[in-house]
Coordinates of C-alpha atoms in Angstrom, one line a residue:
M1 CA -9.1 167.3 11.8
S2 CA -10.5 166.9 15.6
A3 CA -9.9 163.2 15.7
D4 CA -6.6 163.1 14.6
T5 CA -6.1 165.6 17.7
A6 CA -7.6 162.9 19.7
N7 CA -5.7 160.2 18.7
P8 CA -2.5 161.0 19.2
S9 CA -3.8 163.0 22.7
G10 CA -5.1 159.4 24.0
L11 CA -2.6 157.4 23.1
S12 CA 0.6 159.8 24.7
A13 CA -1.8 159.5 28.2
K14 CA -2.0 155.4 27.5
I15 CA 2.4 155.3 27.5
N16 CA 2.6 158.0 30.3
N17 CA 0.1 155.5 32.0
K18 CA 2.1 152.7 31.3
R19 CA 5.8 153.8 32.1
K20 CA 4.4 155.2 35.2
R21 CA 2.9 151.8 36.1
Q22 CA 6.4 150.2 35.1
A23 CA 8.3 152.8 37.3
E24 CA 6.2 151.6 40.7
E25 CA 6.5 148.5 39.4
S26 CA 10.1 149.3 39.4
S27 CA 9.9 150.8 42.9
K28 CA 8.6 147.9 44.7
Q29 CA 10.4 145.8 43.7
T30 CA 13.4 147.8 44.5
E31 CA 12.3 147.8 47.7
A32 CA 11.5 143.8 48.1
A33 CA 15.0 143.8 47.1
A34 CA 16.6 145.9 50.1
G35 CA 14.8 144.3 52.6
N36 CA 15.8 140.7 51.4
A37 CA 19.1 141.9 51.8
D38 CA 18.8 143.7 55.4
G39 CA 17.0 140.4 56.2
P40 CA 19.4 137.3 56.2
S41 CA 22.2 140.5 57.3
N42 CA 20.0 140.9 60.2
K43 CA 19.2 137.9 61.4
K44 CA 23.1 136.7 60.7
K45 CA 23.6 139.3 63.1
K46 CA 21.4 138.1 65.7
N47 CA 23.0 134.7 65.4
G48 CA 26.4 136.3 65.2
K49 CA 26.6 137.5 68.8
T50 CA 28.5 136.0 71.1
K51 CA 27.0 133.7 73.1
P52 CA 28.5 134.4 77.6
K53 CA 30.4 131.0 79.1
K54 CA 27.8 129.2 80.9
G55 CA 27.8 131.4 84.2
G56 CA 27.2 134.0 83.0
K57 CA 30.6 135.3 82.9
D58 CA 33.3 135.3 81.0
K59 CA 37.1 133.3 81.2
K60 CA 38.9 136.4 83.1
D61 CA 35.6 137.4 85.5
N62 CA 35.6 134.5 86.4
P63 CA 39.3 133.0 87.9
Q64 CA 39.9 128.4 87.2
P65 CA 39.7 126.6 90.0
D66 CA 42.7 125.6 90.6
A67 CA 43.7 129.8 91.0
L68 CA 40.4 130.1 94.0
E69 CA 41.4 126.6 95.2
K70 CA 45.6 128.2 95.7
E71 CA 44.3 131.7 97.2
Q72 CA 42.1 129.2 99.5
R73 CA 45.1 127.5 101.0
D74 CA 47.0 130.3 100.8
T75 CA 44.2 132.1 103.2
K76 CA 44.4 129.5 105.5
Q77 CA 47.8 128.8 106.2
T78 CA 48.1 132.4 107.0
E79 CA 44.9 132.2 109.5
T80 CA 46.8 128.7 111.2
K81 CA 50.1 129.9 112.0
G82 CA 48.5 133.1 113.6
G83 CA 51.0 135.3 113.4
I84 CA 54.1 132.8 114.2
D85 CA 56.9 133.3 112.2
E86 CA 58.1 128.3 112.6
A87 CA 61.3 128.5 111.4
I88 CA 62.1 130.2 115.1
G89 CA 61.7 127.3 116.9
K90 CA 62.6 124.6 114.7
M91 CA 66.9 125.8 115.6
D92 CA 69.3 124.3 117.9
G93 CA 72.0 126.7 119.4
R94 CA 73.9 126.8 117.0
L95 CA 71.8 127.7 114.0
L96 CA 70.1 130.3 117.0
A97 CA 73.6 132.7 117.8
D98 CA 74.9 132.4 113.8
H99 CA 70.8 133.6 113.6
F100 CA 71.8 136.8 116.8
M101 CA 74.4 137.6 114.5
Q102 CA 73.4 138.1 111.0
K103 CA 70.2 140.1 111.8
A104 CA 73.3 142.6 114.1
K105 CA 75.5 141.7 111.3
R106 CA 72.1 143.3 108.9
H107 CA 71.1 146.1 111.3
N108 CA 73.8 147.8 112.3
K109 CA 76.4 148.2 108.7
E110 CA 78.3 150.5 110.8
L111 CA 79.8 148.8 113.5
T112 CA 83.1 147.0 113.4
A113 CA 83.7 143.8 113.1
V114 CA 84.6 144.7 117.5
E115 CA 81.5 146.5 118.2
L116 CA 80.0 143.8 116.5
S117 CA 82.1 140.6 118.2
D118 CA 80.6 142.8 121.9
L119 CA 77.1 141.7 121.2
S120 CA 77.6 138.3 120.1
V121 CA 75.6 135.5 122.7
P122 CA 77.4 132.5 122.7
E123 CA 75.7 128.5 121.4
S124 CA 76.6 127.5 125.1
S125 CA 74.0 130.2 126.0
F126 CA 70.8 128.4 124.3
L127 CA 69.0 125.7 125.3
D128 CA 67.2 123.9 122.5
T129 CA 63.5 123.8 122.5
S130 CA 62.7 122.6 118.8
S131 CA 61.6 119.6 120.1
F132 CA 58.5 121.8 121.9
D133 CA 55.9 120.3 119.4
S134 CA 52.7 122.5 119.8
P135 CA 52.2 126.0 118.0
R136 CA 54.3 128.4 120.3
Q137 CA 51.8 131.2 120.4
L138 CA 50.4 132.3 123.7
E139 CA 48.2 129.9 125.4
K140 CA 50.6 127.5 124.7
L141 CA 53.8 129.3 127.0
P142 CA 53.2 127.6 130.8
A143 CA 53.3 124.5 128.5
F144 CA 56.7 125.2 127.0
L145 CA 58.2 127.1 130.8
K146 CA 57.0 124.1 132.1
A147 CA 58.2 121.6 129.4
F148 CA 62.0 122.7 130.1
S149 CA 61.8 123.6 133.2
P150 CA 63.4 120.6 136.1
K151 CA 60.9 117.9 136.6
G152 CA 59.9 118.7 139.5
S153 CA 59.8 122.3 140.3
D154 CA 58.0 124.7 140.5
L155 CA 57.5 127.5 138.7
S156 CA 55.3 129.7 140.6
K157 CA 57.6 129.5 143.9
P158 CA 58.8 132.8 144.1
S159 CA 62.2 134.0 145.6
E160 CA 62.1 134.7 149.6
E161 CA 63.9 138.1 148.4
K162 CA 61.7 140.4 146.6
G163 CA 62.8 141.4 143.3
T164 CA 64.6 138.2 142.4
P165 CA 62.5 136.1 140.1
H166 CA 63.9 132.7 138.0
T167 CA 62.5 133.6 134.6
L168 CA 62.2 136.9 132.4
V169 CA 60.2 136.5 129.7
V170 CA 61.3 139.3 127.0
S171 CA 58.5 141.1 124.0
P172 CA 59.7 142.7 121.5
S173 CA 57.0 145.9 123.0
G174 CA 55.1 147.1 125.9
L175 CA 51.5 146.0 124.2
R176 CA 52.9 142.7 123.1
A177 CA 54.4 142.2 126.9
A178 CA 51.3 142.8 128.2
D179 CA 49.7 139.9 126.6
A180 CA 52.3 137.5 127.1
V181 CA 51.4 138.6 131.4
R182 CA 48.3 137.4 131.2
A183 CA 49.4 134.1 129.7
L184 CA 51.7 133.4 132.5
R185 CA 49.1 134.2 135.7
T186 CA 48.4 130.4 135.6
F187 CA 51.7 130.8 137.7
Q188 CA 50.4 133.7 139.4
T189 CA 50.3 133.3 143.4
K190 CA 48.5 136.3 145.9
E191 CA 51.8 136.1 147.3
S192 CA 54.2 136.5 144.1
P193 CA 52.3 138.4 141.4
I194 CA 53.4 138.3 137.7
G195 CA 56.0 141.5 136.9
K196 CA 55.0 144.1 134.8
L197 CA 58.2 144.5 133.2
F198 CA 57.6 147.3 130.6
A199 CA 56.6 150.4 130.3
K200 CA 52.6 150.2 128.9
H201 CA 51.7 152.3 131.2
I202 CA 53.8 151.8 134.0
K203 CA 56.4 154.8 135.2
L204 CA 59.6 153.1 135.6
E205 CA 59.1 154.8 139.2
E206 CA 56.5 152.5 139.3
A207 CA 57.9 149.2 138.0
K208 CA 60.8 150.5 140.4
K209 CA 58.5 150.0 143.8
F210 CA 56.8 147.5 142.1
L211 CA 60.0 145.4 142.8
E212 CA 61.0 147.1 145.9
R213 CA 58.1 145.0 147.2
S214 CA 57.0 142.5 146.0
R215 CA 58.2 138.5 145.0
I216 CA 57.9 137.5 141.9
A217 CA 59.5 134.0 140.5
I218 CA 58.4 135.1 136.7
G219 CA 58.7 139.2 135.0
G220 CA 57.9 139.4 131.6
G221 CA 58.5 143.0 130.2
T222 CA 61.2 144.8 126.9
P223 CA 64.7 144.3 126.8
A224 CA 65.3 148.5 127.7
R225 CA 63.0 148.3 131.4
I226 CA 64.2 145.5 132.3
S227 CA 68.4 146.9 131.2
D228 CA 66.7 149.6 133.3
L229 CA 65.8 147.9 136.5
M230 CA 68.3 146.3 136.0
D231 CA 70.8 149.3 136.6
A232 CA 68.5 151.0 139.2
G233 CA 69.5 147.6 141.2
S234 CA 65.6 147.1 141.9
L235 CA 66.0 143.9 139.6
K236 CA 68.2 141.9 141.0
L237 CA 69.3 138.7 139.1
G238 CA 70.4 137.2 141.9
E239 CA 68.3 133.6 141.7
L240 CA 67.4 133.6 137.5
Q241 CA 67.8 130.4 135.5
R242 CA 66.5 131.5 132.1
I243 CA 65.7 134.2 129.7
V244 CA 62.9 133.9 127.8
I245 CA 63.2 135.0 124.2
D246 CA 59.3 135.7 122.3
G247 CA 61.0 135.3 119.3
S248 CA 58.9 133.2 116.8
Y249 CA 55.6 136.4 117.0
V250 CA 55.3 138.2 114.1
D251 CA 53.5 141.6 113.9
Q252 CA 50.9 142.2 111.6
K253 CA 53.7 143.0 109.2
Q254 CA 55.4 140.2 109.2
R255 CA 57.8 141.8 111.6
G256 CA 59.6 140.1 114.3
I257 CA 61.6 140.5 117.7
F258 CA 64.3 139.9 114.9
D259 CA 63.7 141.8 112.2
M260 CA 63.9 145.7 113.5
K261 CA 67.0 147.1 114.7
E262 CA 65.3 149.8 117.4
T263 CA 63.8 145.6 118.9
H264 CA 67.5 143.9 118.3
L265 CA 70.1 146.0 119.5
P266 CA 68.1 146.0 122.9
L267 CA 68.0 142.7 122.9
L268 CA 71.1 142.1 121.7
K269 CA 72.8 144.5 124.8
L270 CA 70.5 142.8 127.4
L271 CA 71.7 139.7 126.5
T272 CA 75.4 140.3 126.4
R273 CA 75.6 141.9 130.1
P274 CA 78.2 140.9 131.7
E275 CA 76.2 139.9 135.0
F276 CA 74.8 137.3 131.7
R277 CA 77.6 136.4 130.1
E278 CA 79.6 135.6 133.1
R279 CA 76.9 133.2 133.6
Y280 CA 76.3 131.6 130.6
G281 CA 77.6 127.5 130.1
V282 CA 79.4 127.0 133.1
E283 CA 77.6 125.2 135.8
E284 CA 76.9 127.2 138.8
K285 CA 74.2 129.5 138.5
R286 CA 73.8 129.1 135.7
I287 CA 70.9 131.1 133.0
Q288 CA 69.5 129.9 129.9
I289 CA 68.5 131.8 127.0
L290 CA 65.4 129.6 125.6
V291 CA 63.9 131.2 121.9
F292 CA 60.1 130.7 122.2

C-alpha cells in the first residue's frame, strides 16, 4: 500500500514540475514577444524624427534671401536720404504754390475760403530750383545759394545799413536753424556774422540788440522769431532779395516744415506779410522764395 501511495505522489510531482517549466517557458516567450514589439517601435520613432533644415533653423525662423535683401535695400535707402524729402526739390513754382495751399487747407480746416486766400503764396514768388541735382542736405546749402544767385555776386558782402540782410533762411525749429547757421558760416566774415534769428537760447531783446549793432548779409531763423524782429523794426527788409525755406528737411518722425500746423501756419503768415507780398513778381526790389 505504501508503494501504491508512493507512485501517485511521484507522478503528481512530475506533472507539477512539467507545468512549472511550461509556465516559465511561456513567460519567457511573452517577454521576448514584448521586446520585439518595443524594438521596431523605438526604431521607427528614432527614424521618424524630423530632421532640421540646413542651417539648423526652420523656414519660419530663417527669412528668405529675397526678404533680407529687400530689408537691406530699404534701410540703405533711408540712410541715403538722411532725413530729406526728395520730392520737394523736384517741384516748380506752380506745384509749390499748390503744395502750400493744400497743406494750409489740411491744417486749418476751420478757416473760411477768404481767410485761406489771404494765406496763399503766389506762384510768381517762387524761383524754380528743381535743376539743383545735389542732395538737399545742409552741407550743400552754400552751393545751393551760389547756384541761384546772380553771377559774380558776393554773398558774404553785407549792406551798409545794420540789420539789413539780403538773404533769410527759414527753418522749422530753433535747433534746425542753429544747424543751418553753422552750415552758412562759409559766408561769415569779421564784419558780417551770420544772423541768429531764432529763440533757441537767444532772448528776443538779445536778438534785437544784435541786429541794431551788426551788419549782416545772411540770417537764419524761424518764422515766428523773424516776424517778431520785423515787428520790432530791428530786422530791416530794404535790401532783401531772397527767402530760402528749409523745406526738404524732415525730422525723425518724417515731418517737415509743411507737415505740422505749428510750423506751417507761422511760415504762411510770414510769407504773406504785406512787406513781402507787394514785392513778389515785380521788377524793382523783387523778393523770391527758394525752397531748399
